Amino acid sequence: MQLKSSTDYAIRIVCYLATHNGMISTSELSKQLYIATTYIPKIAKKLKDANIIVASEGVKGGYTLAKRAEDISLKEIVSCMEETMAINRCLERDGFCSRNAVNHCRVHKVLLDIQNTYNNKLENIKVSDLIRPGKDEYFGRFYVVLKVNLKKNSYECVYSHNQDVYDQSEIIDSYDVFIKNYVNRFVYESDQEKIESFLLLDELKKVDSCIEEDLSYRRLNKGSYIWMEAKKYVDTDNHKAIITLHNNKIYQNTIVNMEQELRNKEKVMLKQYWDMVTLLVAVLNHNNVVDKEYHDDISFYTKQMYLQLQKDYPKYGITDEDIEIVTHLAPIHDIGKVRVPIEILNKPGKLTKEEMDIVKQHPLVGAEMTKRFPKGLTTEKLNQYSYEICRHHHERYDGTGYPDGLKGEDIPLSAQVVGLVDAYDALLSVRPYKKKLEHDQAVQMILNGECGKFSDELLHCFKKVSSQNNWIKRSEREAV
């Protein structure tokens, strides 16, 4: 089973909440854990549904743990984030086997043993363990080896790190009594029952032929505890069992390594995403759908608009990340035109209704193309923006646009901005069916609504940025 990166994020969120008192906001979690703010509510909802955290809305809202860190297992977190915890399909549905050999299938038995061990270890690792300080708190010099004669109900303490355990084995004749005494003295209270059930003599005798099993538990140690592992090797054919109680080293860097691996995978996916965008822009250039400099111009205009919106209209909640993403994605809004016949795109005269209907399909075609872009947590927002920009950049604020006739704020802001700067840039450009316009003419046509209706907020920002020197210089270079 390959854990998703969202599972890694969930573990880190819960651990962070466990080390801090009070409500922790989304912005703080994002900043401290390097998780995009858009991911946190989705992950938090799953954790909330699993009763691991609680959420509160409002100015002082945020997240906190629903219960003590000692009561939250790693298995709880992983289970609520992953669709399945099963290693193999035959473990998901009892009785399933491709050859109906479940009762004597060694593969099934091995996988089931691995699954049980895996689940048991996750169940026994608590959030409180993950956040405990120090390198050596998970293990110490603790070891006990017992040899059990199942037929005679006798036992021998072959080795113990602790002389007191040796002494007790000399005094106590009964194996079961010894185990209960050991458990009562050394095992963490909430783990005592499961250890007894795992090790008592009757349980050992239930084994059919041979078995090897282990069980993690917590050993009391100077007011705290360390993780241990009880392992039993049972051979009922020869009436023997070997029991070992030993320190279980749970490496903290396992989580770190998993996180690093996931980050590396996401980096590769992110690179693949932007490589795809670059390739599509190159295809648009090659097909003469846009000029070679076009993607730089459309990105520039988009960024200036977004910066002004961020400054003048905080209500939109525009982040620097939003600006960066939309700026880089803006040039691919017309990728659907690669499916439009070149003779239609380069037709010098007015298009027929049938030809115009074909052109109007390009937002839908482009949006479908974005669905094939690489998908992952780091590309989730990119996928959303690329889809919105491609599908909705020809929508207009009064509902007269296409392909969906969206109206007002139903049109994603990214598509509204790209739609406006695309209309402006088209006015400045030479097309087979039109001459280029001067900057002032283009600006006035946009403000007059001659290229479709845009919101008052967008027009306000457009009026400001289009009068700035850097914008005018860009438009003059483009018009040359």
Short mmCIF file of C-alpha atoms in Angstrom, two decimals:
data_model
loop_
_atom_site.label_atom_id
_atom_site.label_comp_id
_atom_site.label_asym_id
_atom_site.label_seq_id
_atom_site.Cartn_x
_atom_site.Cartn_y
_atom_site.Cartn_z
CA MET A 1 0.00 0.00 0.00
CA GLN A 2 1.33 3.43 -0.94
CA LEU A 3 0.28 6.18 1.45
CA LYS A 4 -0.98 9.41 -0.10
CA SER A 5 0.73 12.71 0.63
CA SER A 6 -2.50 13.90 2.27
CA THR A 7 -1.99 11.16 4.87
CA ASP A 8 1.45 12.52 5.62
CA TYR A 9 -0.04 16.01 5.98
CA ALA A 10 -2.74 14.66 8.30
CA ILE A 11 -0.13 13.05 10.59
CA ARG A 12 1.85 16.27 10.77
CA ILE A 13 -1.26 18.36 11.45
CA VAL A 14 -2.34 16.11 14.34
CA CYS A 15 1.20 16.08 15.79
CA TYR A 16 1.39 19.87 15.58
CA LEU A 17 -1.97 20.27 17.33
CA ALA A 18 -0.78 17.86 20.01
CA THR A 19 2.19 20.09 20.84
CA HIS A 20 0.19 23.35 21.01
CA ASN A 21 -2.63 24.47 23.27
CA GLY A 22 -5.76 26.24 22.07
CA MET A 23 -7.15 26.68 18.58
CA ILE A 24 -4.62 26.64 15.77
CA SER A 25 -5.62 28.52 12.62
CA THR A 26 -5.36 27.27 9.05
CA SER A 27 -2.80 29.97 8.25
CA GLU A 28 -0.56 28.92 11.15
CA LEU A 29 -0.71 25.25 10.16
CA SER A 30 0.08 26.20 6.57
CA LYS A 31 3.02 28.37 7.57
CA GLN A 32 4.53 26.04 10.15
CA LEU A 33 4.02 22.77 8.28
CA TYR A 34 4.52 24.03 4.71
CA ILE A 35 1.10 22.80 3.61
CA ALA A 36 -0.96 24.79 1.09
CA THR A 37 -3.92 26.47 2.80
CA THR A 38 -6.36 24.94 0.32
CA TYR A 39 -5.48 21.39 1.42
CA ILE A 40 -5.95 21.88 5.17
CA PRO A 41 -9.78 22.19 5.33
CA LYS A 42 -10.21 19.05 3.22
CA ILE A 43 -7.83 17.06 5.42
CA ALA A 44 -9.31 18.57 8.58
CA LYS A 45 -12.81 17.48 7.55
CA LYS A 46 -11.72 13.84 7.40
CA LEU A 47 -9.94 14.13 10.74
CA LYS A 48 -13.03 15.79 12.22
CA ASP A 49 -15.33 13.08 10.89
CA ALA A 50 -13.05 10.51 12.54
CA ASN A 51 -13.35 12.41 15.86
CA ILE A 52 -9.61 13.10 15.92
CA ILE A 53 -9.87 16.91 15.85
CA VAL A 54 -12.53 19.54 16.41
CA ALA A 55 -12.97 22.69 14.34
CA SER A 56 -14.29 26.11 15.24
CA GLU A 57 -15.26 28.91 12.88
CA GLY A 58 -14.94 32.66 13.36
CA VAL A 59 -12.10 35.12 13.94
CA LYS A 60 -10.61 33.02 16.72
CA GLY A 61 -11.47 29.75 15.02
CA GLY A 62 -9.21 26.94 14.00
CA TYR A 63 -8.48 23.37 15.00
CA THR A 64 -7.59 21.48 18.14
CA LEU A 65 -7.49 17.82 19.20
CA ALA A 66 -10.75 16.12 20.09
CA LYS A 67 -8.98 13.86 22.61
CA ARG A 68 -5.63 13.32 24.25
CA ALA A 69 -2.59 12.60 22.11
CA GLU A 70 -2.15 9.38 24.11
CA ASP A 71 -5.53 8.18 22.84
CA ILE A 72 -4.92 8.83 19.13
CA SER A 73 -3.17 6.04 17.24
CA LEU A 74 -1.34 6.32 13.97
CA LYS A 75 -3.75 3.75 12.59
CA GLU A 76 -6.72 6.05 13.30
CA ILE A 77 -5.16 8.84 11.27
CA VAL A 78 -4.06 6.64 8.38
CA SER A 79 -7.41 4.81 8.27
CA CYS A 80 -9.47 7.97 7.91
CA MET A 81 -7.24 9.29 5.10
CA GLU A 82 -6.72 6.15 3.02
CA GLU A 83 -9.47 4.44 1.01
CA THR A 84 -8.21 1.03 2.09
CA MET A 85 -5.67 -0.29 4.56
CA ALA A 86 -5.48 -3.68 2.87
CA ILE A 87 -2.22 -4.86 1.33
CA ASN A 88 -3.92 -7.26 -1.05
CA ARG A 89 -7.45 -7.59 -2.38
CA CYS A 90 -7.90 -10.99 -0.78
CA LEU A 91 -7.56 -9.28 2.57
CA GLU A 92 -10.35 -6.83 1.85
CA ARG A 93 -13.07 -9.42 1.37
CA ASP A 94 -12.89 -12.63 3.33
CA GLY A 95 -13.02 -15.71 1.14
CA PHE A 96 -11.85 -14.07 -2.06
CA CYS A 97 -9.16 -15.94 -3.92
CA SER A 98 -8.43 -16.06 -7.63
CA ARG A 99 -8.18 -19.87 -7.46
CA ASN A 100 -10.59 -20.53 -4.59
CA ALA A 101 -7.66 -21.75 -2.54
CA VAL A 102 -8.03 -19.41 0.41
CA ASN A 103 -7.92 -22.18 3.03
CA HIS A 104 -4.54 -23.55 1.98
CA CYS A 105 -3.08 -20.60 0.05
CA ARG A 106 0.33 -19.71 1.52
CA VAL A 107 0.25 -16.32 -0.22
CA HIS A 108 -3.00 -15.46 1.51
CA LYS A 109 -1.62 -16.52 4.89
CA VAL A 110 1.61 -14.55 4.50
CA LEU A 111 -0.18 -11.40 3.38
CA LEU A 112 -2.71 -11.73 6.17
CA ASP A 113 0.08 -12.08 8.74
CA ILE A 114 1.81 -9.01 7.33
CA GLN A 115 -1.45 -7.08 7.34
CA ASN A 116 -2.18 -7.98 10.97
CA THR A 117 1.34 -7.03 12.05
CA TYR A 118 1.16 -3.77 10.13
CA ASN A 119 -2.23 -2.82 11.59
CA ASN A 120 -1.12 -3.80 15.08
CA LYS A 121 1.98 -1.64 14.94
CA LEU A 122 0.01 1.35 13.66
CA GLU A 123 -2.58 0.82 16.38
CA ASN A 124 0.07 0.84 19.08
CA ILE A 125 1.91 3.94 17.93
CA LYS A 126 0.23 6.94 19.52
CA VAL A 127 0.55 10.59 18.59
CA SER A 128 2.05 11.17 22.03
CA ASP A 129 4.91 8.84 21.03
CA LEU A 130 5.63 10.75 17.84
CA ILE A 131 5.96 14.09 19.62
CA ARG A 132 7.98 12.93 22.62
CA PRO A 133 11.42 14.57 22.80
CA GLY A 134 14.75 12.77 22.80
CA LYS A 135 16.36 10.12 20.66
CA ASP A 136 16.32 7.18 23.07
CA GLU A 137 12.88 7.32 24.59
CA TYR A 138 11.51 4.54 22.43
CA PHE A 139 13.95 1.90 23.47
CA GLY A 140 16.26 0.80 26.26
CA ARG A 141 18.15 -2.25 27.45
CA PHE A 142 15.10 -4.45 28.09
CA TYR A 143 15.06 -8.09 27.14
CA VAL A 144 13.44 -11.28 28.46
CA VAL A 145 13.54 -14.78 26.90
CA LEU A 146 11.25 -17.54 28.16
CA LYS A 147 11.20 -21.21 27.13
CA VAL A 148 7.80 -22.85 27.67
CA ASN A 149 6.96 -26.56 27.80
CA LEU A 150 3.33 -26.70 26.69
CA LYS A 151 2.87 -30.32 27.65
CA LYS A 152 4.17 -29.98 31.22
CA ASN A 153 2.88 -26.42 31.69
CA SER A 154 6.35 -25.39 32.83
CA TYR A 155 8.72 -22.62 31.81
CA GLU A 156 12.32 -21.43 32.15
CA CYS A 157 13.64 -17.88 32.12
CA VAL A 158 16.56 -18.30 29.72
CA TYR A 159 17.65 -14.67 29.91
CA SER A 160 16.62 -11.38 31.46
CA HIS A 161 18.23 -7.96 31.55
CA ASN A 162 16.74 -7.54 35.02
CA GLN A 163 17.91 -9.73 37.92
CA ASP A 164 14.57 -9.22 39.63
CA VAL A 165 12.83 -10.99 36.73
CA TYR A 166 15.21 -13.92 37.18
CA ASP A 167 14.43 -14.01 40.87
CA GLN A 168 10.69 -14.01 40.24
CA SER A 169 11.02 -16.92 37.82
CA GLU A 170 12.77 -18.93 40.56
CA ILE A 171 9.93 -18.27 43.01
CA ILE A 172 6.93 -18.60 40.66
CA ASP A 173 6.34 -22.09 39.28
CA SER A 174 3.29 -21.35 37.14
CA TYR A 175 3.94 -19.80 33.72
CA ASP A 176 0.56 -18.01 33.75
CA VAL A 177 1.20 -16.56 37.21
CA PHE A 178 4.64 -15.37 36.12
CA ILE A 179 3.17 -13.66 33.04
CA LYS A 180 0.43 -11.97 35.08
CA ASN A 181 2.98 -10.79 37.64
CA TYR A 182 5.30 -9.44 34.93
CA VAL A 183 2.43 -7.71 33.16
CA ASN A 184 1.13 -6.15 36.39
CA ARG A 185 4.57 -4.77 37.31
CA PHE A 186 6.02 -3.70 33.98
CA VAL A 187 3.29 -3.21 31.37
CA TYR A 188 1.38 0.02 30.78
CA GLU A 189 -2.11 -0.40 32.25
CA SER A 190 -4.13 -0.03 29.04
CA ASP A 191 -1.94 -2.68 27.32
CA GLN A 192 -2.08 -5.30 30.08
CA GLU A 193 -5.17 -7.16 28.93
CA LYS A 194 -4.01 -7.62 25.35
CA ILE A 195 -0.57 -8.86 26.46
CA GLU A 196 -2.10 -11.46 28.75
CA SER A 197 -4.46 -12.60 25.99
CA PHE A 198 -1.48 -12.89 23.67
CA LEU A 199 0.83 -14.83 26.00
CA LEU A 200 -1.16 -16.95 28.45
CA LEU A 201 -0.79 -20.70 28.18
CA ASP A 202 -4.26 -21.50 26.86
CA GLU A 203 -3.70 -19.06 24.01
CA LEU A 204 -0.39 -20.72 23.13
CA LYS A 205 -2.01 -24.15 23.06
CA LYS A 206 -4.63 -23.00 20.55
CA VAL A 207 -1.98 -22.80 17.84
CA ASP A 208 -2.37 -25.26 14.99
CA SER A 209 1.09 -26.76 14.42
CA CYS A 210 3.51 -23.80 14.22
CA ILE A 211 3.17 -20.04 14.35
CA GLU A 212 5.25 -16.91 14.84
CA GLU A 213 3.49 -13.72 15.96
CA ASP A 214 4.42 -10.44 17.58
CA LEU A 215 2.57 -7.72 19.44
CA SER A 216 3.71 -4.22 20.36
CA TYR A 217 3.05 -2.84 23.82
CA ARG A 218 4.28 -0.18 26.24
CA ARG A 219 6.58 -0.95 29.14
CA LEU A 220 6.55 1.24 32.23
CA ASN A 221 9.83 3.06 32.70
CA LYS A 222 10.45 5.68 35.42
CA GLY A 223 6.99 7.22 35.28
CA SER A 224 6.85 7.07 31.49
CA TYR A 225 6.97 4.17 29.04
CA ILE A 226 8.95 2.78 26.15
CA TRP A 227 7.75 0.65 23.27
CA MET A 228 8.32 -3.09 23.50
CA GLU A 229 7.52 -6.09 21.37
CA ALA A 230 6.24 -9.43 22.59
CA LYS A 231 7.08 -12.21 20.18
CA LYS A 232 5.99 -15.82 20.42
CA TYR A 233 7.30 -18.82 18.50
CA VAL A 234 4.93 -21.75 19.07
CA ASP A 235 5.40 -25.35 17.95
CA THR A 236 2.49 -27.38 19.29
CA ASP A 237 3.67 -30.53 17.48
CA ASN A 238 6.71 -30.60 19.77
CA HIS A 239 4.91 -28.92 22.71
CA LYS A 240 7.34 -25.99 22.83
CA ALA A 241 7.15 -22.21 22.74
CA ILE A 242 9.73 -19.46 22.93
CA ILE A 243 8.62 -16.07 24.27
CA THR A 244 10.72 -12.92 23.88
CA LEU A 245 9.94 -9.52 25.39
CA HIS A 246 12.29 -6.99 23.89
CA ASN A 247 12.68 -3.33 23.10
CA ASN A 248 10.99 -2.25 19.89
CA LYS A 249 12.94 0.51 18.17
CA ILE A 250 10.49 2.81 16.47
CA TYR A 251 12.58 5.12 14.38
CA GLN A 252 11.29 8.67 14.31
CA ASN A 253 13.02 9.31 11.01
CA THR A 254 10.66 6.80 9.35
CA ILE A 255 8.07 9.56 9.24
CA VAL A 256 10.70 12.05 8.08
CA ASN A 257 11.88 9.73 5.31
CA MET A 258 8.31 9.11 4.19
CA GLU A 259 7.69 12.85 4.11
CA GLN A 260 10.86 13.47 2.11
CA GLU A 261 9.97 10.75 -0.38
CA LEU A 262 6.50 12.19 -0.84
CA ARG A 263 7.89 15.69 -1.30
CA ASN A 264 10.31 14.44 -3.94
CA LYS A 265 7.47 12.72 -5.80
CA GLU A 266 5.38 15.87 -5.65
CA LYS A 267 8.30 17.94 -6.94
CA VAL A 268 8.64 15.60 -9.91
CA MET A 269 4.90 15.84 -10.54
CA LEU A 270 5.04 19.63 -10.27
CA LYS A 271 7.87 19.76 -12.81
CA GLN A 272 5.90 17.48 -15.14
CA TYR A 273 2.93 19.82 -14.82
CA TRP A 274 4.85 22.95 -15.80
CA ASP A 275 6.66 21.04 -18.57
CA MET A 276 3.20 20.19 -19.94
CA VAL A 277 2.18 23.88 -19.81
CA THR A 278 5.39 24.92 -21.59
CA LEU A 279 4.82 22.29 -24.25
CA LEU A 280 1.25 23.45 -24.87
CA VAL A 281 2.39 27.06 -25.25
CA ALA A 282 5.02 25.87 -27.74
CA VAL A 283 2.31 24.02 -29.68
CA LEU A 284 0.18 27.17 -29.78
CA ASN A 285 3.17 29.10 -31.13
CA HIS A 286 3.95 26.43 -33.72
CA ASN A 287 0.36 26.40 -34.98
CA ASN A 288 0.38 30.18 -35.25
CA VAL A 289 -2.54 30.36 -32.83
CA VAL A 290 -0.59 33.00 -30.91
CA ASP A 291 2.59 34.98 -31.47
CA LYS A 292 5.81 33.82 -29.82
CA GLU A 293 5.81 36.80 -27.46
CA TYR A 294 2.14 36.36 -26.63
CA HIS A 295 2.54 34.19 -23.55
CA ASP A 296 4.90 36.75 -21.97
CA ASP A 297 2.45 39.57 -22.68
CA ILE A 298 -0.65 37.80 -21.42
CA SER A 299 1.24 36.74 -18.27
CA PHE A 300 2.41 40.31 -17.68
CA TYR A 301 -1.06 41.83 -18.06
CA THR A 302 -2.60 39.12 -15.86
CA LYS A 303 -0.07 39.67 -13.09
CA GLN A 304 -0.60 43.45 -13.07
CA MET A 305 -4.36 43.00 -12.84
CA TYR A 306 -4.07 40.50 -10.01
CA LEU A 307 -1.65 42.67 -8.04
CA GLN A 308 -4.08 45.60 -8.30
CA LEU A 309 -7.05 43.44 -7.30
CA GLN A 310 -5.10 42.14 -4.31
CA LYS A 311 -4.34 45.69 -3.24
CA ASP A 312 -7.75 47.30 -3.83
CA TYR A 313 -10.12 44.42 -3.05
CA PRO A 314 -9.05 42.32 -0.03
CA LYS A 315 -12.48 40.65 -0.15
CA TYR A 316 -11.20 38.34 -2.89
CA GLY A 317 -8.57 36.90 -0.54
CA ILE A 318 -5.96 36.79 -3.30
CA THR A 319 -2.67 35.27 -2.15
CA ASP A 320 0.77 35.63 -3.67
CA GLU A 321 0.51 31.96 -4.62
CA ASP A 322 -2.72 32.66 -6.53
CA ILE A 323 -1.02 35.45 -8.46
CA GLU A 324 1.96 33.27 -9.34
CA ILE A 325 -0.17 30.35 -10.50
CA VAL A 326 -2.66 32.29 -12.60
CA THR A 327 0.13 34.39 -14.13
CA HIS A 328 1.87 31.27 -15.40
CA LEU A 329 -1.31 29.52 -16.50
CA ALA A 330 -2.88 32.45 -18.35
CA PRO A 331 -1.14 31.71 -21.70
CA ILE A 332 -2.80 28.28 -22.04
CA HIS A 333 -6.38 29.60 -21.98
CA ASP A 334 -6.69 29.05 -25.74
CA ILE A 335 -5.17 25.55 -25.89
CA GLY A 336 -8.50 24.24 -27.19
CA LYS A 337 -7.82 26.10 -30.44
CA VAL A 338 -5.29 23.45 -31.44
CA ARG A 339 -8.35 21.41 -32.44
CA VAL A 340 -9.83 24.22 -34.55
CA PRO A 341 -8.97 23.93 -38.27
CA ILE A 342 -6.19 26.37 -39.14
CA GLU A 343 -8.15 27.68 -42.16
CA ILE A 344 -10.89 28.86 -39.81
CA LEU A 345 -8.44 30.53 -37.40
CA ASN A 346 -6.68 32.31 -40.26
CA LYS A 347 -9.76 33.16 -42.29
CA PRO A 348 -9.46 36.82 -43.38
CA GLY A 349 -13.18 37.52 -43.54
CA LYS A 350 -16.14 37.11 -41.21
CA LEU A 351 -16.80 33.59 -39.99
CA THR A 352 -20.02 31.81 -40.86
CA LYS A 353 -22.32 30.69 -38.09
CA GLU A 354 -21.11 27.10 -38.49
CA GLU A 355 -17.47 28.20 -38.32
CA MET A 356 -18.16 30.35 -35.29
CA ASP A 357 -19.83 27.42 -33.56
CA ILE A 358 -16.65 25.39 -34.11
CA VAL A 359 -14.50 28.18 -32.64
CA LYS A 360 -16.80 28.44 -29.63
CA GLN A 361 -16.04 24.84 -28.77
CA HIS A 362 -12.40 25.63 -27.92
CA PRO A 363 -13.06 26.46 -24.23
CA LEU A 364 -14.69 23.06 -23.73
CA VAL A 365 -11.92 21.28 -25.64
CA GLY A 366 -9.25 23.11 -23.64
CA ALA A 367 -10.93 22.34 -20.33
CA GLU A 368 -11.05 18.64 -21.22
CA MET A 369 -7.34 18.74 -22.10
CA THR A 370 -6.49 20.10 -18.64
CA LYS A 371 -8.11 17.02 -17.09
CA ARG A 372 -5.21 15.01 -18.50
CA PHE A 373 -2.61 17.15 -16.71
CA PRO A 374 -0.59 15.43 -13.92
CA LYS A 375 -2.63 15.18 -10.72
CA GLY A 376 -1.42 15.31 -7.13
CA LEU A 377 -1.78 17.36 -3.98
CA THR A 378 0.76 19.93 -5.12
CA THR A 379 -1.03 20.29 -8.47
CA GLU A 380 -4.57 20.38 -7.07
CA LYS A 381 -4.85 24.15 -7.23
CA LEU A 382 -3.07 24.24 -10.59
CA ASN A 383 -5.57 21.77 -12.03
CA GLN A 384 -8.46 23.82 -10.72
CA TYR A 385 -7.16 27.11 -12.13
CA SER A 386 -6.16 25.66 -15.50
CA TYR A 387 -9.62 24.13 -15.93
CA GLU A 388 -11.41 27.35 -14.92
CA ILE A 389 -9.27 29.56 -17.13
CA CYS A 390 -9.63 27.38 -20.21
CA ARG A 391 -13.37 26.80 -19.83
CA HIS A 392 -14.60 30.19 -18.67
CA HIS A 393 -12.35 32.92 -20.14
CA HIS A 394 -15.06 33.81 -22.70
CA GLU A 395 -17.82 34.14 -20.10
CA ARG A 396 -19.01 37.70 -19.48
CA TYR A 397 -20.30 39.33 -16.32
CA ASP A 398 -23.81 39.92 -17.70
CA GLY A 399 -24.22 36.30 -18.79
CA THR A 400 -23.76 36.90 -22.53
CA GLY A 401 -20.55 34.87 -22.81
CA TYR A 402 -19.95 31.23 -23.64
CA PRO A 403 -19.84 28.22 -23.34
CA ASP A 404 -21.94 28.08 -20.15
CA GLY A 405 -23.49 31.56 -20.03
CA LEU A 406 -22.25 32.09 -16.45
CA LYS A 407 -23.16 35.38 -14.84
CA GLY A 408 -21.57 37.64 -12.22
CA GLU A 409 -19.42 36.05 -9.54
CA ASP A 410 -20.36 32.58 -10.78
CA ILE A 411 -17.50 33.15 -13.20
CA PRO A 412 -14.21 32.23 -11.45
CA LEU A 413 -12.08 35.30 -10.82
CA SER A 414 -9.11 33.78 -12.66
CA ALA A 415 -11.25 33.39 -15.80
CA GLN A 416 -12.64 36.92 -15.45
CA VAL A 417 -9.12 38.42 -15.33
CA VAL A 418 -7.71 36.29 -18.15
CA GLY A 419 -10.81 37.01 -20.23
CA LEU A 420 -10.32 40.75 -19.87
CA VAL A 421 -6.59 40.83 -20.65
CA ASP A 422 -7.14 38.42 -23.56
CA ALA A 423 -9.75 40.78 -25.02
CA TYR A 424 -7.39 43.74 -24.56
CA ASP A 425 -4.42 41.93 -26.10
CA ALA A 426 -6.52 40.79 -29.07
CA LEU A 427 -7.37 44.42 -29.83
CA LEU A 428 -3.66 45.30 -29.95
CA SER A 429 -2.77 42.34 -32.18
CA VAL A 430 -2.92 41.94 -35.92
CA ARG A 431 -5.33 39.22 -37.01
CA PRO A 432 -6.25 38.00 -40.53
CA TYR A 433 -9.68 39.53 -40.01
CA LYS A 434 -8.67 42.82 -38.25
CA LYS A 435 -6.09 45.52 -37.90
CA LYS A 436 -4.32 46.35 -34.66
CA LEU A 437 -5.55 49.19 -32.46
CA GLU A 438 -3.60 51.68 -30.40
CA HIS A 439 -3.39 51.24 -26.64
CA ASP A 440 -5.78 54.11 -25.81
CA GLN A 441 -8.39 52.83 -28.25
CA ALA A 442 -8.20 49.31 -26.84
CA VAL A 443 -8.52 50.53 -23.26
CA GLN A 444 -11.55 52.64 -24.10
CA MET A 445 -13.28 49.79 -25.91
CA ILE A 446 -12.83 47.54 -22.85
CA LEU A 447 -14.14 50.24 -20.50
CA ASN A 448 -17.11 50.92 -22.82
CA GLY A 449 -18.10 47.25 -22.77
CA GLU A 450 -17.51 46.76 -26.51
CA CYS A 451 -15.75 43.46 -25.80
CA GLY A 452 -18.35 42.23 -23.37
CA LYS A 453 -19.33 43.20 -19.85
CA PHE A 454 -16.74 42.95 -17.07
CA SER A 455 -17.26 43.64 -13.35
CA ASP A 456 -16.83 47.14 -11.96
CA GLU A 457 -13.95 45.89 -9.80
CA LEU A 458 -12.06 44.54 -12.79
CA LEU A 459 -12.66 47.67 -14.85
CA HIS A 460 -11.52 49.83 -11.92
CA CYS A 461 -8.24 47.89 -11.69
CA PHE A 462 -7.82 47.75 -15.46
CA LYS A 463 -8.15 51.51 -15.71
CA LYS A 464 -5.43 51.93 -13.09
CA VAL A 465 -2.89 49.43 -14.36
CA SER A 466 -3.32 50.25 -18.05
CA SER A 467 -2.29 53.84 -17.36
CA GLN A 468 0.99 52.83 -15.73
CA ASN A 469 4.23 53.31 -17.67
CA ASN A 470 5.31 49.66 -17.58
CA TRP A 471 1.95 48.60 -19.05
CA ILE A 472 2.04 51.26 -21.78
CA LYS A 473 5.61 50.35 -22.74
CA ARG A 474 4.60 46.70 -23.00
CA SER A 475 1.64 47.58 -25.25
CA GLU A 476 3.78 49.75 -27.48
CA ARG A 477 6.37 46.98 -27.87
CA GLU A 478 3.59 44.59 -28.75
CA ALA A 479 2.16 46.93 -31.36
CA VAL A 480 5.45 47.26 -33.23
#
